[in-house]
CSV table of C-alpha atoms in Angstrom, one decimal:
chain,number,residue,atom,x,y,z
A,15,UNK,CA,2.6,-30.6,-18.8
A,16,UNK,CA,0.2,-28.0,-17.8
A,17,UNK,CA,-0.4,-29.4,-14.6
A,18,UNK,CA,3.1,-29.0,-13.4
A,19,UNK,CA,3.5,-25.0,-15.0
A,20,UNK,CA,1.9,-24.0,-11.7
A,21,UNK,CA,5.0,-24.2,-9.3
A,22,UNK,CA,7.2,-22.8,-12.0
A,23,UNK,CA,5.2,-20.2,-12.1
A,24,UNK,CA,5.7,-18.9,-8.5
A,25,UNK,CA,9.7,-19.6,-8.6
A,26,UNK,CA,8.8,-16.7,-11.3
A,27,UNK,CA,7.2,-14.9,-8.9
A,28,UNK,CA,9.8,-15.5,-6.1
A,29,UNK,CA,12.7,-14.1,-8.5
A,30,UNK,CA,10.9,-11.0,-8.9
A,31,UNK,CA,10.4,-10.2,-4.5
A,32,UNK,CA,13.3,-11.2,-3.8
A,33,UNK,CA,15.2,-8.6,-6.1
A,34,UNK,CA,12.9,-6.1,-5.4
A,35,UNK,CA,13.3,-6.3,-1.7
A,36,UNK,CA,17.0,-5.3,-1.6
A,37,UNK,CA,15.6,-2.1,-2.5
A,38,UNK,CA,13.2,-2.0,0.7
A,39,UNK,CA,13.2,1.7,1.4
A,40,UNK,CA,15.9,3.0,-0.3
A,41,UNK,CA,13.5,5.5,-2.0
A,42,UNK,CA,14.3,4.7,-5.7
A,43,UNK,CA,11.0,3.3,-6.7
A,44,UNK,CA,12.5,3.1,-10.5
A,45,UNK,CA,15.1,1.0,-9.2
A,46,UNK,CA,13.0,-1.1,-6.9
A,47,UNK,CA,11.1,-1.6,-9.9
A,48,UNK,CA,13.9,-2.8,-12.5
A,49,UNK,CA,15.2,-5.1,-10.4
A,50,UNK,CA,11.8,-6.9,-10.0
A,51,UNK,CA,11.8,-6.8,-13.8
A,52,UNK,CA,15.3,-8.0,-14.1
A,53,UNK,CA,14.2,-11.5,-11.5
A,54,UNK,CA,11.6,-11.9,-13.1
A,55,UNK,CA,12.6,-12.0,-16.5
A,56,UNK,CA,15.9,-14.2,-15.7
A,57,UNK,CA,13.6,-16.9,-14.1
A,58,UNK,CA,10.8,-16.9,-16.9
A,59,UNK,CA,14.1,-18.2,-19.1
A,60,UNK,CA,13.7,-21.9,-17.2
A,61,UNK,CA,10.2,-21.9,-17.4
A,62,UNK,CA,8.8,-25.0,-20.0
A,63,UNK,CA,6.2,-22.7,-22.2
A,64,UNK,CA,5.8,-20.3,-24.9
A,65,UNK,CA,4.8,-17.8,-23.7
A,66,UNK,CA,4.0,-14.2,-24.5
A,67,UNK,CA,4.0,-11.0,-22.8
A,68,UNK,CA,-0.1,-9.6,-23.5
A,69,UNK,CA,0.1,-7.3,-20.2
A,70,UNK,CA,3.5,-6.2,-19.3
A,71,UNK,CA,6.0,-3.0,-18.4
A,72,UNK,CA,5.1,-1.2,-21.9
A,73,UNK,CA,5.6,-1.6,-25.6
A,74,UNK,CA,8.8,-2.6,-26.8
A,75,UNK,CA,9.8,1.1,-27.4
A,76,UNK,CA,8.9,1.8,-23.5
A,77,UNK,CA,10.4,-1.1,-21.8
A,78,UNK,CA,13.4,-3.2,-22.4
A,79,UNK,CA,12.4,-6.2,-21.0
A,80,UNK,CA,9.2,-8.0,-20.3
A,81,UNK,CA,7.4,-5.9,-22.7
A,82,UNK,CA,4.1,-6.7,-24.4
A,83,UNK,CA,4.8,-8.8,-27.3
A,84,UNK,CA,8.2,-10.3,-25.5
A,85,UNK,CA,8.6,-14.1,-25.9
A,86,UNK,CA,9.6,-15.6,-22.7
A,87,UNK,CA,10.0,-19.2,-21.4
A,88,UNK,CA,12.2,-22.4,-23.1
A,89,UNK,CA,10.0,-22.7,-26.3
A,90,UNK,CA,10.0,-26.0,-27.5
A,91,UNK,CA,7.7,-27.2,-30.0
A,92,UNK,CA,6.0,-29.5,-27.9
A,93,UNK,CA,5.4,-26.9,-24.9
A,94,UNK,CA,1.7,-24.9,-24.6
A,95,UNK,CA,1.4,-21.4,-26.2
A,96,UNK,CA,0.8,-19.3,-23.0
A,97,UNK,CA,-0.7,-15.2,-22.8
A,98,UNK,CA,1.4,-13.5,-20.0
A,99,UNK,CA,0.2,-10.8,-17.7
A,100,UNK,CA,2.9,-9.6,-15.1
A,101,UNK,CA,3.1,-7.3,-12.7
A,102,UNK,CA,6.8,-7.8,-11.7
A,103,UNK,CA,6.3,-5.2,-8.7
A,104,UNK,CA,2.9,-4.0,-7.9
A,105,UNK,CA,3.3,-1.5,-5.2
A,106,UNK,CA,6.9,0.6,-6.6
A,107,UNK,CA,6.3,3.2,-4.0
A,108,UNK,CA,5.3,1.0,-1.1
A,109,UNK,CA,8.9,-0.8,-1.6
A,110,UNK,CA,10.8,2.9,-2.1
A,111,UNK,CA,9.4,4.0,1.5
A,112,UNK,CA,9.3,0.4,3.0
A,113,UNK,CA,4.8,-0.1,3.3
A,114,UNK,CA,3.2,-2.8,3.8
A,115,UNK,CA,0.7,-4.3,0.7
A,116,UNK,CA,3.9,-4.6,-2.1
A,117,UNK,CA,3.8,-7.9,-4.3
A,118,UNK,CA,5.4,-9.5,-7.3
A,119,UNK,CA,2.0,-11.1,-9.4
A,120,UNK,CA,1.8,-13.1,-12.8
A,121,UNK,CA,-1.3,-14.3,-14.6
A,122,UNK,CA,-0.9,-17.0,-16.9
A,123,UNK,CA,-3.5,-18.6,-19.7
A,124,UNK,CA,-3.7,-21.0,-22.7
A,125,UNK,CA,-2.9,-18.5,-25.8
A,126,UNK,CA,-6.0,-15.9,-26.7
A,127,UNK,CA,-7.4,-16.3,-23.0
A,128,UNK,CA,-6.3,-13.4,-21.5
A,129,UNK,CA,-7.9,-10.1,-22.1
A,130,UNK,CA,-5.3,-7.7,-23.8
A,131,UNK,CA,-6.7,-4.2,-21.5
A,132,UNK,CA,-5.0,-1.6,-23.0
A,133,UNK,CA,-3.3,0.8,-19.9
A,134,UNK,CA,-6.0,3.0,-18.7
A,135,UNK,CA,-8.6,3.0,-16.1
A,136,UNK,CA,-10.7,0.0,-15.3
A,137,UNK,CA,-13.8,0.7,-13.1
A,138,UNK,CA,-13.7,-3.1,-11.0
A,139,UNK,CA,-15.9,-4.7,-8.4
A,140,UNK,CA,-14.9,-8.3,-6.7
A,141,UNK,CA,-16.0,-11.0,-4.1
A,142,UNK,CA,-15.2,-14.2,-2.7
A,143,UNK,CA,-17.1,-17.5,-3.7
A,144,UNK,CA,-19.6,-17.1,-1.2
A,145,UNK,CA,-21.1,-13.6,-2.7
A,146,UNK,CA,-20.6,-14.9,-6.2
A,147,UNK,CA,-23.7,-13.5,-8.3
A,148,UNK,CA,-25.2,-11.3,-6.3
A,149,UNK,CA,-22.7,-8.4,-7.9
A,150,UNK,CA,-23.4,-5.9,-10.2
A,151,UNK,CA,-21.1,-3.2,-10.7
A,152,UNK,CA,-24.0,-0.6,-12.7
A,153,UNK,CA,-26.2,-0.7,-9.1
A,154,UNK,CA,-24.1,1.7,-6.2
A,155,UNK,CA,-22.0,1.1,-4.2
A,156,UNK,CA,-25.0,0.8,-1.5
A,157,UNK,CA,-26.8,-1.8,-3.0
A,158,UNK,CA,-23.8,-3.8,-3.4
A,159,UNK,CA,-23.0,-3.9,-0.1
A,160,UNK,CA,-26.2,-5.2,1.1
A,161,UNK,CA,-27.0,-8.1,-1.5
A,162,UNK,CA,-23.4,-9.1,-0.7
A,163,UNK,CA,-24.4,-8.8,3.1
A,164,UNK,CA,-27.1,-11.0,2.1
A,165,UNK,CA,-25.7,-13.5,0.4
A,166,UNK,CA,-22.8,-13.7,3.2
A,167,UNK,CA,-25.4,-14.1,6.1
A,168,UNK,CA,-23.5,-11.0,7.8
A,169,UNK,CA,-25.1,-7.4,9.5
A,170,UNK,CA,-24.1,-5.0,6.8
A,171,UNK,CA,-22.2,-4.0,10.1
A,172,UNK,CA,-19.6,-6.5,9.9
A,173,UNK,CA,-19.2,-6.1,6.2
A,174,UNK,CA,-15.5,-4.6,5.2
A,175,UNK,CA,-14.7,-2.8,2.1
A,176,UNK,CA,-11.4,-2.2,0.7
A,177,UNK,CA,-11.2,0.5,-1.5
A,178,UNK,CA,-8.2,2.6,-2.9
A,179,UNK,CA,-7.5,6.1,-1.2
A,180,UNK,CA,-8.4,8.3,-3.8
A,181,UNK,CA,-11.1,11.5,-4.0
A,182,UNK,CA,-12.5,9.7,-6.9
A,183,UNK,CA,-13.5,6.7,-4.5
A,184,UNK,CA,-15.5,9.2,-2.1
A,185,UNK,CA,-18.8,7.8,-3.2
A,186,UNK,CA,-17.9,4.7,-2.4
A,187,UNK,CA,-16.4,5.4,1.4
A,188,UNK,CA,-19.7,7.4,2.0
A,189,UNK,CA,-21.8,4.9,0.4
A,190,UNK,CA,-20.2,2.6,2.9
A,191,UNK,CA,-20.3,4.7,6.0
A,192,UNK,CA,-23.9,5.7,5.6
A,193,UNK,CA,-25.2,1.8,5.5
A,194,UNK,CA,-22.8,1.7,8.4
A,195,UNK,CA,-19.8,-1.1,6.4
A,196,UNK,CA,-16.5,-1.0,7.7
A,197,UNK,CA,-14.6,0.7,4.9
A,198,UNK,CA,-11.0,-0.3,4.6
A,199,UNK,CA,-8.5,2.3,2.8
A,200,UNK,CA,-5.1,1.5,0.9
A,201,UNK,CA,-2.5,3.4,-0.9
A,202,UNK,CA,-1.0,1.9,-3.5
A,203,UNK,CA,-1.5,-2.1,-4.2
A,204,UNK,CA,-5.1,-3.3,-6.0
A,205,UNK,CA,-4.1,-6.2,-7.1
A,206,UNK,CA,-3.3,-7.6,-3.4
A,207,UNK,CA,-6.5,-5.2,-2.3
A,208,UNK,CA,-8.3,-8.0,-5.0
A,209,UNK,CA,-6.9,-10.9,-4.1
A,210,UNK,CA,-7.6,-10.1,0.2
A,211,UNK,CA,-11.5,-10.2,-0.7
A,212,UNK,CA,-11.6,-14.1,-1.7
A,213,UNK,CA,-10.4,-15.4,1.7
A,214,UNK,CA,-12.1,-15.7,4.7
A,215,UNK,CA,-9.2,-14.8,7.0
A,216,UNK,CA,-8.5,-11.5,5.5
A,217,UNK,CA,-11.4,-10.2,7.2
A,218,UNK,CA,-11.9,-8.3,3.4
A,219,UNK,CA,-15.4,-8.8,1.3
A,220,UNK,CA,-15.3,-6.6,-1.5
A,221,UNK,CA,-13.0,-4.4,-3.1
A,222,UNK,CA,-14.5,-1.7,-5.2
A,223,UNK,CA,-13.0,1.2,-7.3
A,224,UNK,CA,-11.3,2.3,-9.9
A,225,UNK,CA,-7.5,1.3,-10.9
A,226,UNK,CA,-5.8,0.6,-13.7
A,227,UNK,CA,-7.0,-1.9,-15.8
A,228,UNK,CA,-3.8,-4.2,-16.7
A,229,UNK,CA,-4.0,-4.8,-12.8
A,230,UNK,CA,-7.4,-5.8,-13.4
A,231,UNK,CA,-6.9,-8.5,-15.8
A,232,UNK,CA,-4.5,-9.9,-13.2
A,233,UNK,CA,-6.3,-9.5,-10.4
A,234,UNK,CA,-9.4,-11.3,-12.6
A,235,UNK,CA,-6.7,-14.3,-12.8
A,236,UNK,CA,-6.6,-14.9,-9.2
A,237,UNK,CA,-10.3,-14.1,-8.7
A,238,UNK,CA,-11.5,-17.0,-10.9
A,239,UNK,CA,-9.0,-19.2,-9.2
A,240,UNK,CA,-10.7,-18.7,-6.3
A,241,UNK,CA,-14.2,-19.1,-7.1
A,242,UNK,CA,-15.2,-15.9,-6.3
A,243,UNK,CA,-16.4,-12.9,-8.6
A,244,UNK,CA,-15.6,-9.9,-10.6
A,245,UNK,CA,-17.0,-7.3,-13.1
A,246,UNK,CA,-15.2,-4.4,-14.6
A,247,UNK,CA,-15.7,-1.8,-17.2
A,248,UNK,CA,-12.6,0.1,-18.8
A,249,UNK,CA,-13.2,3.8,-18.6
A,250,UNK,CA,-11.1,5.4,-21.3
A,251,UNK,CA,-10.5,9.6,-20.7
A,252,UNK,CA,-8.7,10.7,-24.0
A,253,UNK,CA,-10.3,9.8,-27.7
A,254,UNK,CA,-6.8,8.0,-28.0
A,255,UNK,CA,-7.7,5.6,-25.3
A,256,UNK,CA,-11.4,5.2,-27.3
A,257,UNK,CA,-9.8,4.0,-30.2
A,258,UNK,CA,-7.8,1.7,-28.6
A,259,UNK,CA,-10.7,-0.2,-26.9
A,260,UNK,CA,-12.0,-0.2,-30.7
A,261,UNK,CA,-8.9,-1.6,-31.4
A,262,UNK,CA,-9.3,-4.6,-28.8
A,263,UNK,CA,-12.5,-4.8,-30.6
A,264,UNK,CA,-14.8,-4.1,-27.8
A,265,UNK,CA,-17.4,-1.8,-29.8
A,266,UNK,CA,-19.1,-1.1,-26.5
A,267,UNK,CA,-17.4,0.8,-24.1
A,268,UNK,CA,-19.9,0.6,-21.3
A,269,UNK,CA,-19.8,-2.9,-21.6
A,270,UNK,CA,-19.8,-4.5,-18.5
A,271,UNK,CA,-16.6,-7.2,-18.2
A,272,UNK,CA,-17.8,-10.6,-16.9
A,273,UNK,CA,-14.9,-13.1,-15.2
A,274,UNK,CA,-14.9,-14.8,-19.1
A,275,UNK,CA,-13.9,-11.8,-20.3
A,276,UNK,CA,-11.2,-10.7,-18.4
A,277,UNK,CA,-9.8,-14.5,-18.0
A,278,UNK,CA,-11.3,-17.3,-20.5
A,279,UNK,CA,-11.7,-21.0,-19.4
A,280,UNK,CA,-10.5,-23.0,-16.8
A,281,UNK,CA,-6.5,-22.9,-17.8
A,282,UNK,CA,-6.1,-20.2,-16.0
A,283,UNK,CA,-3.1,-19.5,-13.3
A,284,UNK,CA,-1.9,-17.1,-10.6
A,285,UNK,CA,1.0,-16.6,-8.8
A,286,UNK,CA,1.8,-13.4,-6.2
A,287,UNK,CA,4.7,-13.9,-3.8
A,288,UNK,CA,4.6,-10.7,-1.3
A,289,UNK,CA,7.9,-8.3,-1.1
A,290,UNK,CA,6.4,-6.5,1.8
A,291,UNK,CA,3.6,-7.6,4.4
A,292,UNK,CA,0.1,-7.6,3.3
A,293,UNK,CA,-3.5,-8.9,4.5
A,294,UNK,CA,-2.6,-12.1,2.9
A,295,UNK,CA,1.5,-12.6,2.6
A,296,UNK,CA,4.2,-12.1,4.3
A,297,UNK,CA,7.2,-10.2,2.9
A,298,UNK,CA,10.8,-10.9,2.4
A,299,UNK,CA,12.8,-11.5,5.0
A,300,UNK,CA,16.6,-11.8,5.4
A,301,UNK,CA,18.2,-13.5,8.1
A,302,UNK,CA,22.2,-14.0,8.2
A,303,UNK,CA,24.5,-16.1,6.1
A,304,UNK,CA,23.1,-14.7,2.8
A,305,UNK,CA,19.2,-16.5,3.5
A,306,UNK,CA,15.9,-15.4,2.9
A,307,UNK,CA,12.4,-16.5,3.1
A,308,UNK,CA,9.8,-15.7,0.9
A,309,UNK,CA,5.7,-16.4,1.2
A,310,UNK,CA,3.8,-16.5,-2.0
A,311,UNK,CA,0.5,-18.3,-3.5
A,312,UNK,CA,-0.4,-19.9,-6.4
A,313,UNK,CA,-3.8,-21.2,-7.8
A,314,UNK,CA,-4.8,-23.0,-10.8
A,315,UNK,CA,-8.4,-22.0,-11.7
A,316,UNK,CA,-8.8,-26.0,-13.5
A,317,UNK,CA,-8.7,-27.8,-9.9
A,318,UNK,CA,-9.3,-24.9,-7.6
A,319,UNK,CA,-5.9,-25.8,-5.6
A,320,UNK,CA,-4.1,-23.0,-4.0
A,321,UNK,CA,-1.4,-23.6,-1.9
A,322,UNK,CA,0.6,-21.2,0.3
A,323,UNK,CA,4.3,-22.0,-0.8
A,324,UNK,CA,6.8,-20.9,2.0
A,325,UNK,CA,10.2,-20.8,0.8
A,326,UNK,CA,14.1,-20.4,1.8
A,327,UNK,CA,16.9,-19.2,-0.3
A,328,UNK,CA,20.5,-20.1,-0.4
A,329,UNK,CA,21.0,-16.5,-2.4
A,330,UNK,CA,25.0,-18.1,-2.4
A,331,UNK,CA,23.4,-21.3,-4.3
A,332,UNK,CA,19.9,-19.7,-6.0
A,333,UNK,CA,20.1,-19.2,-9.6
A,334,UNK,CA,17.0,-17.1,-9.2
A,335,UNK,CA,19.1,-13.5,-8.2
């Protein structure tokens, strides 16, 4: 059964951009965000797990739907116990003022395979398969850079970084800039900023800084599908946040997050269909007589498949909005 989860999964994914993209900027980022929710949440109802929410909107007293602890899919006794992490809309802003680099992502393992990263920050370095183990997210940003310009048999000239815009990142971009890397910024979107680095075409080779970690443990879902890399260490700023890590029963707080831990074994899946245009997807689009066409991916780290799934909507006919 679990081989066939994986399309399910992105008709999950697709429920969520489509909602979300009749807000397209209508400058209610709250709103665009709800309706992702409510897509998502309606087409998780036909999906053959049972599944549980470990990443989600918020604890059950923050979020009405798709909140962490929330059952979801058809639960029969015969269907696999599943670990959810969703992002219904990654990117609220970017979909309130109409920017590119919005998507609708779920990760998906067997039960107790998923890291449960409480939501703070998460300091996060990733690759592609062919710079996979030559990372090591204690060195700089520097020395990154150049074992991965090694390892990818580039001039450290032609090696791009994408990195959020934030004055916390400024070691990084000058890091970059004084080896002389192309240094890519972005607003609001890591988990695409992630998923850009492990293909070729995105003209992306390693995204470094520091984002939330929830976001992480997603975009550590897609990385493994891949083949490619990632490290991460959670970096909590209040004693409440401490505790929690405790809590997760990580003792270390320093310790450095390895692929295994973010996203154990190989049943492992990752879907992401985009709501507006980004290095990798292309958004929703409407066309007349109530049709629209998404572009999503989905990977299954067991096989290494990813396919590109290109889809049109009868939104008269689709059960999905």
């Amino acid at each position: 059964m679990l081989k066939d989860i994986a399309m399910g999964l992105v008709r999950v994914t697709e429920a969520a951009a489509l909602c979300a993209s009749k807000q397209l900027g209508r400058g209610d980022k709250i709103a665009a965000d709800q309706c992702a929710v409510d897509g998502m949440e309606k087409a998780f109802s036909m999906l053959p797990i049972r599944g549980e929410v470990v990443i989600g909107e918020g604890e059950l007293d923050e979020a009405p739907m798709l909140y962490i602890g929330q059952k979801v899919g058809i639960w029969k006794e015969d269907m696999p116990e599943m670990d959810i992490a969703v992002d219904p809309l990654d990117g609220t802003k970017l979909v309130a003022k109409g920017l590119p680099n919005a998507v609708a992502v779920v990760a998906m393992g067997l039960k107790g395979n998923l890291l449960h990263a409480p939501d703070m920050y998460m300091k996060k370095i990733a690759v592609g398969p062919e710079a996979k183990g030559v990372i090591d997210i204690t060195k700089s940003p520097k020395e990154n850079i150049l074992n991965v310009a090694k390892a990818l048999k580039k001039d450290v000239t032609e090696v791009t970084i994408i990195v959020q815009d934030r004055e916390r990142h400024e070691y990084i971009v000058n890091d970059a800039r004084e080896i002389g890397a192309r240094v890519k910024l972005f607003g609001e979107g890591d988990v695409a900023a992630a998923i850009a680095c492990g293909f070729e075409d995105t003209g992306i080779d390693i995204m470094m800084g520091t984002g939330g970690a929830p976001e992480g443990v997603i975009a550590a879902a897609a990385i493994k599908c891949m083949g490619g890399e990632m490290q991460a260490q959670l970096q909590p700023e209040t004693e409440e946040q401490r505790k929690r890590c405790l809590d997760m029963g990580i003792k270390n707080i320093n310790q450095v997050l390895t692929l295994e831990d973010l996203a154990k074994g190989d049943d492992v899946y990752f879907a992401a269909t985009a709501i507006t245009n980004s290095d990798l997807l292309k958004g929703v689009v409407f066309s007349s007589k109530d049709i629209a066409t998404t572009h999503s991916v989905v990977m299954r780290a067991k096989t290494g498949t990813i396919r590109f799934v290109d889809a049109i909507h009868n939104l008269r006919k689709s059960s999905l909005v």
